Amino acid sequence: MLARRITTYALKRSFLKRSQQWHIRQRQMSSTAPVATPSSSTHAAVLGGITTELDRLAPRIDLRADQIKILEGPSDFYDTLKNKITRAKKRIYLSTLYIGKSEHELVSCIRRALQQNGNLKVSILTDALRGTRETPEPSCASLLLPLAVDYPDRVEIRMYHTPNLTGMRKRFIPKRINEGWGLQHMKLYGIDDEVILSGANLSSDYFTNRQDRYHLFSSKRVADYFAQIHHTMCSVSFLLKATNPSDTYDLVWPRENAAPSPLEDPKSYVTATTELFKPLIAASTTSKAPSSAQNTAFNTTIYPLLTLPRSLNNELPALQSLLSTSLPDNSSYLFTAGYFNPHPAITASLLAASSQHGVSSDSDSSISTTVLTASPWANGFYGSKGVSGMLPPAYTLLSRRFLHAATQTAPGAVTLREWRRGTVGLTDGWTYHAKGLWLTLPSSASSQTQKTDNSDMATLPLSPGPAVTIIGSSNYTVRSYSLDVEVGAIVVTTDSGLQKRLKEEEESLLQYSKVVTEEDLKGGERRVGWRVRVAMWIVRVVGGSL
């Protein structure tokens, strides 16, 4: 995974001076228009403005809040996944970067479900480069091959190959490094009429001690929609086939695939793939809206997000739209990424959002922003040898630059927190891989209130929790939006119960974090040496592909 992480951490050195230029440039490239100031500071008005803008950018699926369950951690994710798979009746579709080569228990669950139900169909999509990296040693491909051999009419194993790695480049660039040219990075885990959206892959660390996020949607409409995304990507991916002997394999390009092979005609592949996905992410304003009778039963909306390398991307403009929304006093954002190297446009938008004042404010109250990222001791590359060992201090340097920019543009409005639960490589040490955004609005004046520590002071509005969140596979980096295939969703809810559960999700992540300042990141063991700076410069010079 070295290539995935080193690829994008070369942020511009003139960070502060250019942040506003990045923001302006990206807004010009995007179709997103500035969000109008809401007529009031209530939840309904602000959320109405948000959904109106998102309706222009993405499909829309309405549902009830009780159809969304937030899973608590790696073990809950794994147990839920196994339980759902074992009981599957109609379909299982799994999109992931890879399945760990030793995940025999998970594969046994799939096999058991196939044995119990003759109508069950299974489709698994991984990345071709990551899924075959260890060949001829045991790999993701060799783990899954027996399923395809034993159930040829009911199981398909597909592997996406980036169109960016072809010809001499593919022939000579070594494995692991070649993953720097693009990957299938979606995480969709669909079973019958349910689907889990996550940032987690399917391997032992993600099931035990690697913190991520996991939302289970119990909705046929949602499961059907993401099944379309999954199967469309399968139709433009290689098929894993057994050769002779049957324990060896090959990746073949079926004649019925919906595009030419990315290895033979990459340009035509990109064109065909783009046309296939365009209708799937068409904005809801271009299609017939649900009737009011249908709407009355729903209090939550999801907006699916998709990124195809250099062709389709509704996630970045949607994220910028959320960060540019005019908000009432005491609103707040929480942004998290395990690898803190956000796309420059996102960095600029976070800083701009933090510097804004509430729409009804007569005071100096600003919108607060908390950024949560992994500490070096929760980074999967902590203690690694060679270039990979430079990654944790590189993220330290990027965090420090971000904090410096924040003190200039939004003094006091931005807090950086680092997540740590033990130390990587030691007993009970965890890594951090969560990513997402939460937006919390203050309740209206008529809502429930909470007392401050000083009983003589006026009460403050009590918000149940975030009304908006983003969940998905993206790390929000330049790489995410230029090289990899990503999927996710924005969830918007007026339901206080779901807002409360989203707040509990925030708190479960924040409990293992602490505030760090610019000074904390300057000296001692956090000091960044010249070797790391040189490595970052080299990455930038070669275009961020290594």
mmCIF file with all atom_site columns, N, CA and C in Angstrom, residues 241-269:
data_model
loop_
_atom_site.group_PDB
_atom_site.id
_atom_site.type_symbol
_atom_site.label_atom_id
_atom_site.label_alt_id
_atom_site.label_comp_id
_atom_site.label_asym_id
_atom_site.label_entity_id
_atom_site.label_seq_id
_atom_site.pdbx_PDB_ins_code
_atom_site.Cartn_x
_atom_site.Cartn_y
_atom_site.Cartn_z
_atom_site.occupancy
_atom_site.B_iso_or_equiv
_atom_site.pdbx_formal_charge
_atom_site.auth_seq_id
_atom_site.auth_comp_id
_atom_site.auth_asym_id
_atom_site.auth_atom_id
_atom_site.pdbx_PDB_model_num
ATOM 1  N N  . LYS A 1 241 ? -10.652 -16.370 -14.229 1.00 0.00 ? 241 LYS A N  1
ATOM 2  C CA . LYS A 1 241 ? -10.977 -17.690 -14.769 1.00 0.00 ? 241 LYS A CA 1
ATOM 3  C C  . LYS A 1 241 ? -9.870  -18.683 -14.416 1.00 0.00 ? 241 LYS A C  1
ATOM 4  N N  . ALA A 1 242 ? -10.275 -19.912 -14.120 1.00 0.00 ? 242 ALA A N  1
ATOM 5  C CA . ALA A 1 242 ? -9.311  -20.972 -13.848 1.00 0.00 ? 242 ALA A CA 1
ATOM 6  C C  . ALA A 1 242 ? -8.671  -21.442 -15.158 1.00 0.00 ? 242 ALA A C  1
ATOM 7  N N  . THR A 1 243 ? -7.425  -21.797 -15.075 1.00 0.00 ? 243 THR A N  1
ATOM 8  C CA . THR A 1 243 ? -6.732  -22.383 -16.225 1.00 0.00 ? 243 THR A CA 1
ATOM 9  C C  . THR A 1 243 ? -6.436  -23.839 -15.910 1.00 0.00 ? 243 THR A C  1
ATOM 10 N N  . ASN A 1 244 ? -5.597  -24.470 -16.679 1.00 0.00 ? 244 ASN A N  1
ATOM 11 C CA . ASN A 1 244 ? -5.252  -25.868 -16.446 1.00 0.00 ? 244 ASN A CA 1
ATOM 12 C C  . ASN A 1 244 ? -3.828  -25.963 -15.910 1.00 0.00 ? 244 ASN A C  1
ATOM 13 N N  . PRO A 1 245 ? -3.583  -26.436 -14.706 1.00 0.00 ? 245 PRO A N  1
ATOM 14 C CA . PRO A 1 245 ? -4.554  -27.033 -13.781 1.00 0.00 ? 245 PRO A CA 1
ATOM 15 C C  . PRO A 1 245 ? -5.498  -25.996 -13.165 1.00 0.00 ? 245 PRO A C  1
ATOM 16 N N  . SER A 1 246 ? -6.565  -26.467 -12.539 1.00 0.00 ? 246 SER A N  1
ATOM 17 C CA . SER A 1 246 ? -7.647  -25.579 -12.094 1.00 0.00 ? 246 SER A CA 1
ATOM 18 C C  . SER A 1 246 ? -7.284  -24.715 -10.902 1.00 0.00 ? 246 SER A C  1
ATOM 19 N N  . ASP A 1 247 ? -6.125  -24.955 -10.298 1.00 0.00 ? 247 ASP A N  1
ATOM 20 C CA . ASP A 1 247 ? -5.730  -24.102 -9.176  1.00 0.00 ? 247 ASP A CA 1
ATOM 21 C C  . ASP A 1 247 ? -4.889  -22.920 -9.635  1.00 0.00 ? 247 ASP A C  1
ATOM 22 N N  . THR A 1 248 ? -4.742  -22.740 -10.942 1.00 0.00 ? 248 THR A N  1
ATOM 23 C CA . THR A 1 248 ? -4.096  -21.550 -11.486 1.00 0.00 ? 248 THR A CA 1
ATOM 24 C C  . THR A 1 248 ? -5.151  -20.728 -12.203 1.00 0.00 ? 248 THR A C  1
ATOM 25 N N  . TYR A 1 249 ? -4.836  -19.479 -12.465 1.00 0.00 ? 249 TYR A N  1
ATOM 26 C CA . TYR A 1 249 ? -5.874  -18.595 -12.995 1.00 0.00 ? 249 TYR A CA 1
ATOM 27 C C  . TYR A 1 249 ? -5.314  -17.649 -14.043 1.00 0.00 ? 249 TYR A C  1
ATOM 28 N N  . ASP A 1 250 ? -6.261  -17.009 -14.724 1.00 0.00 ? 250 ASP A N  1
ATOM 29 C CA . ASP A 1 250 ? -5.937  -15.965 -15.679 1.00 0.00 ? 250 ASP A CA 1
ATOM 30 C C  . ASP A 1 250 ? -7.026  -14.909 -15.579 1.00 0.00 ? 250 ASP A C  1
ATOM 31 N N  . LEU A 1 251 ? -6.680  -13.704 -15.970 1.00 0.00 ? 251 LEU A N  1
ATOM 32 C CA . LEU A 1 251 ? -7.668  -12.630 -16.060 1.00 0.00 ? 251 LEU A CA 1
ATOM 33 C C  . LEU A 1 251 ? -8.011  -12.442 -17.522 1.00 0.00 ? 251 LEU A C  1
ATOM 34 N N  . VAL A 1 252 ? -9.272  -12.672 -17.865 1.00 0.00 ? 252 VAL A N  1
ATOM 35 C CA . VAL A 1 252 ? -9.705  -12.600 -19.263 1.00 0.00 ? 252 VAL A CA 1
ATOM 36 C C  . VAL A 1 252 ? -10.682 -11.441 -19.434 1.00 0.00 ? 252 VAL A C  1
ATOM 37 N N  . TRP A 1 253 ? -10.748 -10.953 -20.681 1.00 0.00 ? 253 TRP A N  1
ATOM 38 C CA . TRP A 1 253 ? -11.673 -9.855  -21.003 1.00 0.00 ? 253 TRP A CA 1
ATOM 39 C C  . TRP A 1 253 ? -12.825 -10.451 -21.826 1.00 0.00 ? 253 TRP A C  1
ATOM 40 N N  . PRO A 1 254 ? -13.984 -10.698 -21.191 1.00 0.00 ? 254 PRO A N  1
ATOM 41 C CA . PRO A 1 254 ? -15.103 -11.317 -21.903 1.00 0.00 ? 254 PRO A CA 1
ATOM 42 C C  . PRO A 1 254 ? -15.574 -10.482 -23.095 1.00 0.00 ? 254 PRO A C  1
ATOM 43 N N  . ARG A 1 255 ? -15.981 -11.176 -24.141 1.00 0.00 ? 255 ARG A N  1
ATOM 44 C CA . ARG A 1 255 ? -16.438 -10.510 -25.356 1.00 0.00 ? 255 ARG A CA 1
ATOM 45 C C  . ARG A 1 255 ? -17.650 -9.623  -25.076 1.00 0.00 ? 255 ARG A C  1
ATOM 46 N N  . GLU A 1 256 ? -18.486 -10.039 -24.122 1.00 0.00 ? 256 GLU A N  1
ATOM 47 C CA . GLU A 1 256 ? -19.710 -9.284  -23.837 1.00 0.00 ? 256 GLU A CA 1
ATOM 48 C C  . GLU A 1 256 ? -19.476 -8.082  -22.933 1.00 0.00 ? 256 GLU A C  1
ATOM 49 N N  . ASN A 1 257 ? -18.254 -7.827  -22.502 1.00 0.00 ? 257 ASN A N  1
ATOM 50 C CA . ASN A 1 257 ? -17.990 -6.632  -21.692 1.00 0.00 ? 257 ASN A CA 1
ATOM 51 C C  . ASN A 1 257 ? -18.439 -5.371  -22.415 1.00 0.00 ? 257 ASN A C  1
ATOM 52 N N  . ALA A 1 258 ? -18.767 -4.361  -21.629 1.00 0.00 ? 258 ALA A N  1
ATOM 53 C CA . ALA A 1 258 ? -19.382 -3.148  -22.175 1.00 0.00 ? 258 ALA A CA 1
ATOM 54 C C  . ALA A 1 258 ? -18.381 -2.119  -22.670 1.00 0.00 ? 258 ALA A C  1
ATOM 55 N N  . ALA A 1 259 ? -17.104 -2.456  -22.671 1.00 0.00 ? 259 ALA A N  1
ATOM 56 C CA . ALA A 1 259 ? -16.059 -1.531  -23.135 1.00 0.00 ? 259 ALA A CA 1
ATOM 57 C C  . ALA A 1 259 ? -14.879 -2.359  -23.623 1.00 0.00 ? 259 ALA A C  1
ATOM 58 N N  . PRO A 1 260 ? -14.027 -1.775  -24.469 1.00 0.00 ? 260 PRO A N  1
ATOM 59 C CA . PRO A 1 260 ? -12.796 -2.480  -24.845 1.00 0.00 ? 260 PRO A CA 1
ATOM 60 C C  . PRO A 1 260 ? -11.854 -2.577  -23.653 1.00 0.00 ? 260 PRO A C  1
ATOM 61 N N  . SER A 1 261 ? -10.907 -3.486  -23.731 1.00 0.00 ? 261 SER A N  1
ATOM 62 C CA . SER A 1 261 ? -9.962  -3.680  -22.634 1.00 0.00 ? 261 SER A CA 1
ATOM 63 C C  . SER A 1 261 ? -9.157  -2.414  -22.372 1.00 0.00 ? 261 SER A C  1
ATOM 64 N N  . PRO A 1 262 ? -8.977  -2.053  -21.109 1.00 0.00 ? 262 PRO A N  1
ATOM 65 C CA . PRO A 1 262 ? -8.172  -0.867  -20.790 1.00 0.00 ? 262 PRO A CA 1
ATOM 66 C C  . PRO A 1 262 ? -6.709  -1.045  -21.149 1.00 0.00 ? 262 PRO A C  1
ATOM 67 N N  . LEU A 1 263 ? -6.273  -2.293  -21.319 1.00 0.00 ? 263 LEU A N  1
ATOM 68 C CA . LEU A 1 263 ? -4.870  -2.545  -21.675 1.00 0.00 ? 263 LEU A CA 1
ATOM 69 C C  . LEU A 1 263 ? -4.642  -2.420  -23.189 1.00 0.00 ? 263 LEU A C  1
ATOM 70 N N  . GLU A 1 264 ? -5.712  -2.596  -23.983 1.00 0.00 ? 264 GLU A N  1
ATOM 71 C CA . GLU A 1 264 ? -5.571  -2.541  -25.433 1.00 0.00 ? 264 GLU A CA 1
ATOM 72 C C  . GLU A 1 264 ? -5.971  -1.180  -26.010 1.00 0.00 ? 264 GLU A C  1
ATOM 73 N N  . ASP A 1 265 ? -6.985  -0.563  -25.438 1.00 0.00 ? 265 ASP A N  1
ATOM 74 C CA . ASP A 1 265 ? -7.474  0.717   -25.950 1.00 0.00 ? 265 ASP A CA 1
ATOM 75 C C  . ASP A 1 265 ? -7.945  1.578   -24.777 1.00 0.00 ? 265 ASP A C  1
ATOM 76 N N  . PRO A 1 266 ? -7.000  2.118   -24.007 1.00 0.00 ? 266 PRO A N  1
ATOM 77 C CA . PRO A 1 266 ? -7.380  2.839   -22.779 1.00 0.00 ? 266 PRO A CA 1
ATOM 78 C C  . PRO A 1 266 ? -8.276  4.054   -23.024 1.00 0.00 ? 266 PRO A C  1
ATOM 79 N N  . LYS A 1 267 ? -8.065  4.775   -24.107 1.00 0.00 ? 267 LYS A N  1
ATOM 80 C CA . LYS A 1 267 ? -8.882  5.958   -24.361 1.00 0.00 ? 267 LYS A CA 1
ATOM 81 C C  . LYS A 1 267 ? -10.336 5.578   -24.622 1.00 0.00 ? 267 LYS A C  1
ATOM 82 N N  . SER A 1 268 ? -10.533 4.579   -25.458 1.00 0.00 ? 268 SER A N  1
ATOM 83 C CA . SER A 1 268 ? -11.904 4.128   -25.731 1.00 0.00 ? 268 SER A CA 1
ATOM 84 C C  . SER A 1 268 ? -12.539 3.524   -24.482 1.00 0.00 ? 268 SER A C  1
ATOM 85 N N  . TYR A 1 269 ? -11.718 2.870   -23.666 1.00 0.00 ? 269 TYR A N  1
ATOM 86 C CA . TYR A 1 269 ? -12.226 2.311   -22.412 1.00 0.00 ? 269 TYR A CA 1
ATOM 87 C C  . TYR A 1 269 ? -12.780 3.418   -21.520 1.00 0.00 ? 269 TYR A C  1
#
